[in-house]
Amino acid sequence: KVQLVESGGGLVQPGGSLRLSCAASGFAFASASMSWLRQAPGKGLEWVASIDRDGQRFLHASSVKGRFTVSRDNAKNTLFLQLNSLETEDTAMYYCAKTPQYCRGSWCVENYSARGQGAQVTVSS
């Protein structure tokens, strides 16, 4: 059974940083493309970033580019998202998701095959 468990969320002031982790099990993590998605209050699911199975290629949404960085450790079956220079608009539930292929944008949102329960990130002064 595919399991994805996010951790590392919390309350942070604008300009602060957080590091989200996603522990994966039940599938061949090192062979899987992965993404981060988020959902802000009252809004739909939004793509944030993707990384290929080797960690050699990655993409970030324009709204987070230069502030967020996706990475992975295949030896530890773990996906990461480093969030820097956080803004109030980044407040959302963040999900890691397994995708059928390396992807970007709405395709990832519409085609992921599994996602975790989410980690809440709240940016507020």
PDB file of N, CA, C and O in Angstrom, residues 56-117:
ATOM      1  N   GLN A  56      17.549  14.781 -10.646  1.00  0.00           N
ATOM      2  CA  GLN A  56      18.394  15.587 -11.532  1.00  0.00           C
ATOM      3  C   GLN A  56      17.621  16.709 -12.219  1.00  0.00           C
ATOM      4  O   GLN A  56      18.201  17.701 -12.663  1.00  0.00           O
ATOM      5  N   ARG A  57      16.321  16.530 -12.339  1.00  0.00           N
ATOM      6  CA  ARG A  57      15.493  17.562 -12.953  1.00  0.00           C
ATOM      7  C   ARG A  57      14.416  17.974 -11.967  1.00  0.00           C
ATOM      8  O   ARG A  57      13.846  17.134 -11.255  1.00  0.00           O
ATOM      9  N   PHE A  58      14.131  19.269 -11.910  1.00  0.00           N
ATOM     10  CA  PHE A  58      13.090  19.763 -11.017  1.00  0.00           C
ATOM     11  C   PHE A  58      12.496  21.039 -11.590  1.00  0.00           C
ATOM     12  O   PHE A  58      13.151  21.761 -12.359  1.00  0.00           O
ATOM     13  N   LEU A  59      11.260  21.273 -11.228  1.00  0.00           N
ATOM     14  CA  LEU A  59      10.507  22.430 -11.684  1.00  0.00           C
ATOM     15  C   LEU A  59       9.773  23.032 -10.500  1.00  0.00           C
ATOM     16  O   LEU A  59       9.364  22.309  -9.582  1.00  0.00           O
ATOM     17  N   HIS A  60       9.618  24.341 -10.530  1.00  0.00           N
ATOM     18  CA  HIS A  60       8.887  25.035  -9.478  1.00  0.00           C
ATOM     19  C   HIS A  60       7.876  25.988 -10.106  1.00  0.00           C
ATOM     20  O   HIS A  60       8.151  26.594 -11.144  1.00  0.00           O
ATOM     21  N   ALA A  61       6.735  26.148  -9.481  1.00  0.00           N
ATOM     22  CA  ALA A  61       5.746  27.113  -9.938  1.00  0.00           C
ATOM     23  C   ALA A  61       6.343  28.518  -9.874  1.00  0.00           C
ATOM     24  O   ALA A  61       7.181  28.811  -9.011  1.00  0.00           O
ATOM     25  N   SER A  62       5.910  29.378 -10.760  1.00  0.00           N
ATOM     26  CA  SER A  62       6.456  30.740 -10.817  1.00  0.00           C
ATOM     27  C   SER A  62       6.235  31.484  -9.506  1.00  0.00           C
ATOM     28  O   SER A  62       7.035  32.333  -9.120  1.00  0.00           O
ATOM     29  N   SER A  63       5.144  31.159  -8.803  1.00  0.00           N
ATOM     30  CA  SER A  63       4.828  31.856  -7.549  1.00  0.00           C
ATOM     31  C   SER A  63       5.806  31.524  -6.425  1.00  0.00           C
ATOM     32  O   SER A  63       5.880  32.262  -5.433  1.00  0.00           O
ATOM     33  N   VAL A  64       6.559  30.434  -6.555  1.00  0.00           N
ATOM     34  CA  VAL A  64       7.485  30.030  -5.496  1.00  0.00           C
ATOM     35  C   VAL A  64       8.924  29.941  -5.982  1.00  0.00           C
ATOM     36  O   VAL A  64       9.832  29.723  -5.179  1.00  0.00           O
ATOM     37  N   LYS A  65       9.149  30.119  -7.274  1.00  0.00           N
ATOM     38  CA  LYS A  65      10.493  29.979  -7.829  1.00  0.00           C
ATOM     39  C   LYS A  65      11.445  30.964  -7.186  1.00  0.00           C
ATOM     40  O   LYS A  65      11.123  32.144  -7.020  1.00  0.00           O
ATOM     41  N   GLY A  66      12.614  30.455  -6.792  1.00  0.00           N
ATOM     42  CA  GLY A  66      13.594  31.298  -6.120  1.00  0.00           C
ATOM     43  C   GLY A  66      13.423  31.341  -4.609  1.00  0.00           C
ATOM     44  O   GLY A  66      14.319  31.809  -3.893  1.00  0.00           O
ATOM     45  N   ARG A  67      12.283  30.836  -4.121  1.00  0.00           N
ATOM     46  CA  ARG A  67      12.045  30.799  -2.671  1.00  0.00           C
ATOM     47  C   ARG A  67      11.916  29.370  -2.151  1.00  0.00           C
ATOM     48  O   ARG A  67      12.350  29.086  -1.034  1.00  0.00           O
ATOM     49  N   PHE A  68      11.343  28.491  -2.935  1.00  0.00           N
ATOM     50  CA  PHE A  68      11.158  27.096  -2.536  1.00  0.00           C
ATOM     51  C   PHE A  68      12.095  26.207  -3.347  1.00  0.00           C
ATOM     52  O   PHE A  68      12.382  26.492  -4.522  1.00  0.00           O
ATOM     53  N   THR A  69      12.534  25.109  -2.739  1.00  0.00           N
ATOM     54  CA  THR A  69      13.390  24.149  -3.441  1.00  0.00           C
ATOM     55  C   THR A  69      12.963  22.728  -3.119  1.00  0.00           C
ATOM     56  O   THR A  69      12.906  22.342  -1.934  1.00  0.00           O
ATOM     57  N   VAL A  70      12.681  21.958  -4.153  1.00  0.00           N
ATOM     58  CA  VAL A  70      12.329  20.551  -3.980  1.00  0.00           C
ATOM     59  C   VAL A  70      13.599  19.701  -4.095  1.00  0.00           C
ATOM     60  O   VAL A  70      14.496  20.000  -4.895  1.00  0.00           O
ATOM     61  N   SER A  71      13.671  18.649  -3.283  1.00  0.00           N
ATOM     62  CA  SER A  71      14.804  17.720  -3.344  1.00  0.00           C
ATOM     63  C   SER A  71      14.344  16.365  -2.821  1.00  0.00           C
ATOM     64  O   SER A  71      13.220  16.235  -2.327  1.00  0.00           O
ATOM     65  N   ARG A  72      15.215  15.376  -2.945  1.00  0.00           N
ATOM     66  CA  ARG A  72      14.854  14.046  -2.466  1.00  0.00           C
ATOM     67  C   ARG A  72      16.086  13.283  -2.038  1.00  0.00           C
ATOM     68  O   ARG A  72      17.208  13.555  -2.509  1.00  0.00           O
ATOM     69  N   ASP A  73      15.892  12.304  -1.166  1.00  0.00           N
ATOM     70  CA  ASP A  73      16.940  11.389  -0.740  1.00  0.00           C
ATOM     71  C   ASP A  73      16.399   9.986  -0.979  1.00  0.00           C
ATOM     72  O   ASP A  73      15.605   9.466  -0.180  1.00  0.00           O
ATOM     73  N   ASN A  74      16.808   9.394  -2.079  1.00  0.00           N
ATOM     74  CA  ASN A  74      16.274   8.073  -2.436  1.00  0.00           C
ATOM     75  C   ASN A  74      16.737   6.982  -1.469  1.00  0.00           C
ATOM     76  O   ASN A  74      16.047   5.979  -1.288  1.00  0.00           O
ATOM     77  N   ALA A  75      17.880   7.163  -0.855  1.00  0.00           N
ATOM     78  CA  ALA A  75      18.367   6.173   0.113  1.00  0.00           C
ATOM     79  C   ALA A  75      17.472   6.128   1.348  1.00  0.00           C
ATOM     80  O   ALA A  75      17.388   5.096   2.025  1.00  0.00           O
ATOM     81  N   LYS A  76      16.803   7.253   1.631  1.00  0.00           N
ATOM     82  CA  LYS A  76      15.939   7.337   2.810  1.00  0.00           C
ATOM     83  C   LYS A  76      14.461   7.404   2.445  1.00  0.00           C
ATOM     84  O   LYS A  76      13.611   7.622   3.318  1.00  0.00           O
ATOM     85  N   ASN A  77      14.155   7.215   1.161  1.00  0.00           N
ATOM     86  CA  ASN A  77      12.755   7.252   0.700  1.00  0.00           C
ATOM     87  C   ASN A  77      12.035   8.515   1.181  1.00  0.00           C
ATOM     88  O   ASN A  77      10.893   8.461   1.670  1.00  0.00           O
ATOM     89  N   THR A  78      12.697   9.646   1.031  1.00  0.00           N
ATOM     90  CA  THR A  78      12.152  10.887   1.558  1.00  0.00           C
ATOM     91  C   THR A  78      12.215  12.004   0.525  1.00  0.00           C
ATOM     92  O   THR A  78      13.237  12.181  -0.144  1.00  0.00           O
ATOM     93  N   LEU A  79      11.123  12.744   0.455  1.00  0.00           N
ATOM     94  CA  LEU A  79      11.016  13.924  -0.399  1.00  0.00           C
ATOM     95  C   LEU A  79      11.029  15.154   0.501  1.00  0.00           C
ATOM     96  O   LEU A  79      10.508  15.108   1.624  1.00  0.00           O
ATOM     97  N   PHE A  80      11.631  16.238   0.027  1.00  0.00           N
ATOM     98  CA  PHE A  80      11.732  17.460   0.818  1.00  0.00           C
ATOM     99  C   PHE A  80      11.211  18.665   0.040  1.00  0.00           C
ATOM    100  O   PHE A  80      11.211  18.681  -1.190  1.00  0.00           O
ATOM    101  N   LEU A  81      10.799  19.680   0.796  1.00  0.00           N
ATOM    102  CA  LEU A  81      10.504  20.978   0.205  1.00  0.00           C
ATOM    103  C   LEU A  81      11.020  22.034   1.181  1.00  0.00           C
ATOM    104  O   LEU A  81      10.525  22.137   2.307  1.00  0.00           O
ATOM    105  N   GLN A  82      12.050  22.763   0.764  1.00  0.00           N
ATOM    106  CA  GLN A  82      12.593  23.861   1.553  1.00  0.00           C
ATOM    107  C   GLN A  82      11.831  25.125   1.193  1.00  0.00           C
ATOM    108  O   GLN A  82      11.792  25.504   0.025  1.00  0.00           O
ATOM    109  N   LEU A  83      11.235  25.765   2.189  1.00  0.00           N
ATOM    110  CA  LEU A  83      10.446  26.969   1.976  1.00  0.00           C
ATOM    111  C   LEU A  83      11.165  28.142   2.639  1.00  0.00           C
ATOM    112  O   LEU A  83      11.290  28.171   3.872  1.00  0.00           O
ATOM    113  N   ASN A  84      11.635  29.087   1.840  1.00  0.00           N
ATOM    114  CA  ASN A  84      12.309  30.280   2.344  1.00  0.00           C
ATOM    115  C   ASN A  84      11.518  31.526   1.970  1.00  0.00           C
ATOM    116  O   ASN A  84      10.670  31.489   1.082  1.00  0.00           O
ATOM    117  N   SER A  85      11.807  32.613   2.644  1.00  0.00           N
ATOM    118  CA  SER A  85      11.158  33.903   2.354  1.00  0.00           C
ATOM    119  C   SER A  85       9.643  33.746   2.271  1.00  0.00           C
ATOM    120  O   SER A  85       8.998  34.218   1.322  1.00  0.00           O
ATOM    121  N   LEU A  86       9.094  33.089   3.259  1.00  0.00           N
ATOM    122  CA  LEU A  86       7.664  32.790   3.228  1.00  0.00           C
ATOM    123  C   LEU A  86       6.811  34.051   3.278  1.00  0.00           C
ATOM    124  O   LEU A  86       7.156  35.031   3.957  1.00  0.00           O
ATOM    125  N   GLU A  87       5.704  33.990   2.562  1.00  0.00           N
ATOM    126  CA  GLU A  87       4.755  35.091   2.477  1.00  0.00           C
ATOM    127  C   GLU A  87       3.401  34.613   2.985  1.00  0.00           C
ATOM    128  O   GLU A  87       3.122  33.416   3.000  1.00  0.00           O
ATOM    129  N   THR A  88       2.559  35.546   3.391  1.00  0.00           N
ATOM    130  CA  THR A  88       1.243  35.163   3.904  1.00  0.00           C
ATOM    131  C   THR A  88       0.446  34.358   2.872  1.00  0.00           C
ATOM    132  O   THR A  88      -0.339  33.482   3.229  1.00  0.00           O
ATOM    133  N   GLU A  89       0.709  34.653   1.588  1.00  0.00           N
ATOM    134  CA  GLU A  89       0.010  33.940   0.509  1.00  0.00           C
ATOM    135  C   GLU A  89       0.432  32.476   0.399  1.00  0.00           C
ATOM    136  O   GLU A  89      -0.191  31.705  -0.328  1.00  0.00           O
ATOM    137  N   ASP A  90       1.494  32.105   1.084  1.00  0.00           N
ATOM    138  CA  ASP A  90       1.939  30.709   1.070  1.00  0.00           C
ATOM    139  C   ASP A  90       1.186  29.856   2.087  1.00  0.00           C
ATOM    140  O   ASP A  90       1.387  28.639   2.143  1.00  0.00           O
ATOM    141  N   THR A  91       0.346  30.468   2.897  1.00  0.00           N
ATOM    142  CA  THR A  91      -0.444  29.717   3.872  1.00  0.00           C
ATOM    143  C   THR A  91      -1.331  28.702   3.153  1.00  0.00           C
ATOM    144  O   THR A  91      -2.131  29.064   2.284  1.00  0.00           O
ATOM    145  N   ALA A  92      -1.161  27.422   3.488  1.00  0.00           N
ATOM    146  CA  ALA A  92      -1.898  26.355   2.802  1.00  0.00           C
ATOM    147  C   ALA A  92      -1.575  25.022   3.464  1.00  0.00           C
ATOM    148  O   ALA A  92      -0.639  24.909   4.257  1.00  0.00           O
ATOM    149  N   MET A  93      -2.350  24.016   3.084  1.00  0.00           N
ATOM    150  CA  MET A  93      -1.999  22.648   3.401  1.00  0.00           C
ATOM    151  C   MET A  93      -1.127  22.148   2.259  1.00  0.00           C
ATOM    152  O   MET A  93      -1.501  22.295   1.088  1.00  0.00           O
ATOM    153  N   TYR A  94       0.024  21.603   2.596  1.00  0.00           N
ATOM    154  CA  TYR A  94       0.976  21.130   1.596  1.00  0.00           C
ATOM    155  C   TYR A  94       0.952  19.603   1.544  1.00  0.00           C
ATOM    156  O   TYR A  94       1.025  18.941   2.585  1.00  0.00           O
ATOM    157  N   TYR A  95       0.874  19.073   0.341  1.00  0.00           N
ATOM    158  CA  TYR A  95       0.797  17.636   0.132  1.00  0.00           C
ATOM    159  C   TYR A  95       1.941  17.168  -0.758  1.00  0.00           C
ATOM    160  O   TYR A  95       2.253  17.817  -1.762  1.00  0.00           O
ATOM    161  N   CYS A  96       2.529  16.024  -0.426  1.00  0.00           N
ATOM    162  CA  CYS A  96       3.416  15.387  -1.389  1.00  0.00           C
ATOM    163  C   CYS A  96       2.581  14.385  -2.181  1.00  0.00           C
ATOM    164  O   CYS A  96       1.605  13.818  -1.664  1.00  0.00           O
ATOM    165  N   ALA A  97       2.932  14.214  -3.429  1.00  0.00           N
ATOM    166  CA  ALA A  97       2.120  13.383  -4.311  1.00  0.00           C
ATOM    167  C   ALA A  97       3.001  12.568  -5.234  1.00  0.00           C
ATOM    168  O   ALA A  97       4.045  13.035  -5.705  1.00  0.00           O
ATOM    169  N   LYS A  98       2.558  11.362  -5.490  1.00  0.00           N
ATOM    170  CA  LYS A  98       3.229  10.477  -6.453  1.00  0.00           C
ATOM    171  C   LYS A  98       2.557  10.687  -7.814  1.00  0.00           C
ATOM    172  O   LYS A  98       1.324  10.649  -7.911  1.00  0.00           O
ATOM    173  N   THR A  99       3.358  10.942  -8.826  1.00  0.00           N
ATOM    174  CA  THR A  99       2.810  11.203 -10.151  1.00  0.00           C
ATOM    175  C   THR A  99       3.291  10.157 -11.154  1.00  0.00           C
ATOM    176  O   THR A  99       4.385   9.620 -11.004  1.00  0.00           O
ATOM    177  N   PRO A 100       2.501   9.873 -12.185  1.00  0.00           N
ATOM    178  CA  PRO A 100       2.870   8.833 -13.157  1.00  0.00           C
ATOM    179  C   PRO A 100       4.127   9.170 -13.950  1.00  0.00           C
ATOM    180  O   PRO A 100       4.796   8.271 -14.458  1.00  0.00           O
ATOM    181  N   GLN A 101       4.428  10.450 -14.054  1.00  0.00           N
ATOM    182  CA  GLN A 101       5.621  10.876 -14.767  1.00  0.00           C
ATOM    183  C   GLN A 101       6.046  12.235 -14.253  1.00  0.00           C
ATOM    184  O   GLN A 101       5.299  12.896 -13.528  1.00  0.00           O
ATOM    185  N   TYR A 102       7.250  12.644 -14.604  1.00  0.00           N
ATOM    186  CA  TYR A 102       7.752  13.985 -14.283  1.00  0.00           C
ATOM    187  C   TYR A 102       6.834  14.983 -14.968  1.00  0.00           C
ATOM    188  O   TYR A 102       6.578  14.894 -16.160  1.00  0.00           O
ATOM    189  N   CYS A 103       6.306  15.955 -14.209  1.00  0.00           N
ATOM    190  CA  CYS A 103       5.244  16.789 -14.763  1.00  0.00           C
ATOM    191  C   CYS A 103       5.328  18.193 -14.197  1.00  0.00           C
ATOM    192  O   CYS A 103       6.148  18.491 -13.318  1.00  0.00           O
ATOM    193  N   ARG A 104       4.424  19.036 -14.707  1.00  0.00           N
ATOM    194  CA  ARG A 104       4.317  20.398 -14.195  1.00  0.00           C
ATOM    195  C   ARG A 104       2.865  20.834 -14.281  1.00  0.00           C
ATOM    196  O   ARG A 104       2.097  20.329 -15.094  1.00  0.00           O
ATOM    197  N   GLY A 105       2.539  21.795 -13.434  1.00  0.00           N
ATOM    198  CA  GLY A 105       1.243  22.444 -13.533  1.00  0.00           C
ATOM    199  C   GLY A 105       0.038  21.574 -13.286  1.00  0.00           C
ATOM    200  O   GLY A 105       0.068  20.622 -12.511  1.00  0.00           O
ATOM    201  N   SER A 106      -1.031  21.931 -13.980  1.00  0.00           N
ATOM    202  CA  SER A 106      -2.319  21.278 -13.758  1.00  0.00           C
ATOM    203  C   SER A 106      -2.288  19.788 -14.074  1.00  0.00           C
ATOM    204  O   SER A 106      -3.076  19.020 -13.500  1.00  0.00           O
ATOM    205  N   TRP A 107      -1.414  19.358 -14.953  1.00  0.00           N
ATOM    206  CA  TRP A 107      -1.325  17.923 -15.258  1.00  0.00           C
ATOM    207  C   TRP A 107      -1.001  17.134 -13.995  1.00  0.00           C
ATOM    208  O   TRP A 107      -1.571  16.066 -13.753  1.00  0.00           O
ATOM    209  N   CYS A 108      -0.095  17.654 -13.184  1.00  0.00           N
ATOM    210  CA  CYS A 108       0.251  16.971 -11.942  1.00  0.00           C
ATOM    211  C   CYS A 108      -0.961  16.903 -11.012  1.00  0.00           C
ATOM    212  O   CYS A 108      -1.220  15.878 -10.370  1.00  0.00           O
ATOM    213  N   VAL A 109      -1.694  18.007 -10.923  1.00  0.00           N
ATOM    214  CA  VAL A 109      -2.858  18.089 -10.044  1.00  0.00           C
ATOM    215  C   VAL A 109      -3.944  17.102 -10.488  1.00  0.00           C
ATOM    216  O   VAL A 109      -4.622  16.493  -9.675  1.00  0.00           O
ATOM    217  N   GLU A 110      -4.094  16.945 -11.780  1.00  0.00           N
ATOM    218  CA  GLU A 110      -5.175  16.112 -12.319  1.00  0.00           C
ATOM    219  C   GLU A 110      -4.806  14.641 -12.399  1.00  0.00           C
ATOM    220  O   GLU A 110      -5.700  13.799 -12.518  1.00  0.00           O
ATOM    221  N   ASN A 111      -3.524  14.304 -12.302  1.00  0.00           N
ATOM    222  CA  ASN A 111      -3.113  12.932 -12.577  1.00  0.00           C
ATOM    223  C   ASN A 111      -2.291  12.244 -11.482  1.00  0.00           C
ATOM    224  O   ASN A 111      -1.836  11.124 -11.706  1.00  0.00           O
ATOM    225  N   TYR A 112      -2.123  12.894 -10.335  1.00  0.00           N
ATOM    226  CA  TYR A 112      -1.341  12.208  -9.298  1.00  0.00           C
ATOM    227  C   TYR A 112      -2.060  10.929  -8.883  1.00  0.00           C
ATOM    228  O   TYR A 112      -3.297  10.852  -8.919  1.00  0.00           O
ATOM    229  N   SER A 113      -1.297   9.940  -8.471  1.00  0.00           N
ATOM    230  CA  SER A 113      -1.891   8.649  -8.130  1.00  0.00           C
ATOM    231  C   SER A 113      -2.051   8.450  -6.629  1.00  0.00           C
ATOM    232  O   SER A 113      -2.828   7.600  -6.187  1.00  0.00           O
ATOM    233  N   ALA A 114      -1.342   9.222  -5.839  1.00  0.00           N
ATOM    234  CA  ALA A 114      -1.475   9.120  -4.389  1.00  0.00           C
ATOM    235  C   ALA A 114      -0.937  10.388  -3.765  1.00  0.00           C
ATOM    236  O   ALA A 114      -0.035  11.028  -4.331  1.00  0.00           O
ATOM    237  N   ARG A 115      -1.461  10.758  -2.619  1.00  0.00           N
ATOM    238  CA  ARG A 115      -0.941  11.906  -1.892  1.00  0.00           C
ATOM    239  C   ARG A 115      -1.068  11.642  -0.404  1.00  0.00           C
ATOM    240  O   ARG A 115      -1.837  10.776   0.032  1.00  0.00           O
ATOM    241  N   GLY A 116      -0.307  12.382   0.373  1.00  0.00           N
ATOM    242  CA  GLY A 116      -0.340  12.222   1.818  1.00  0.00           C
ATOM    243  C   GLY A 116      -1.494  12.978   2.456  1.00  0.00           C
ATOM    244  O   GLY A 116      -2.350  13.535   1.764  1.00  0.00           O
ATOM    245  N   GLN A 117      -1.478  13.010   3.778  1.00  0.00           N
ATOM    246  CA  GLN A 117      -2.568  13.664   4.522  1.00  0.00           C
ATOM    247  C   GLN A 117      -2.342  15.172   4.629  1.00  0.00           C
ATOM    248  O   GLN A 117      -3.252  15.909   5.004  1.00  0.00           O
TER     249      GLN A 117
END
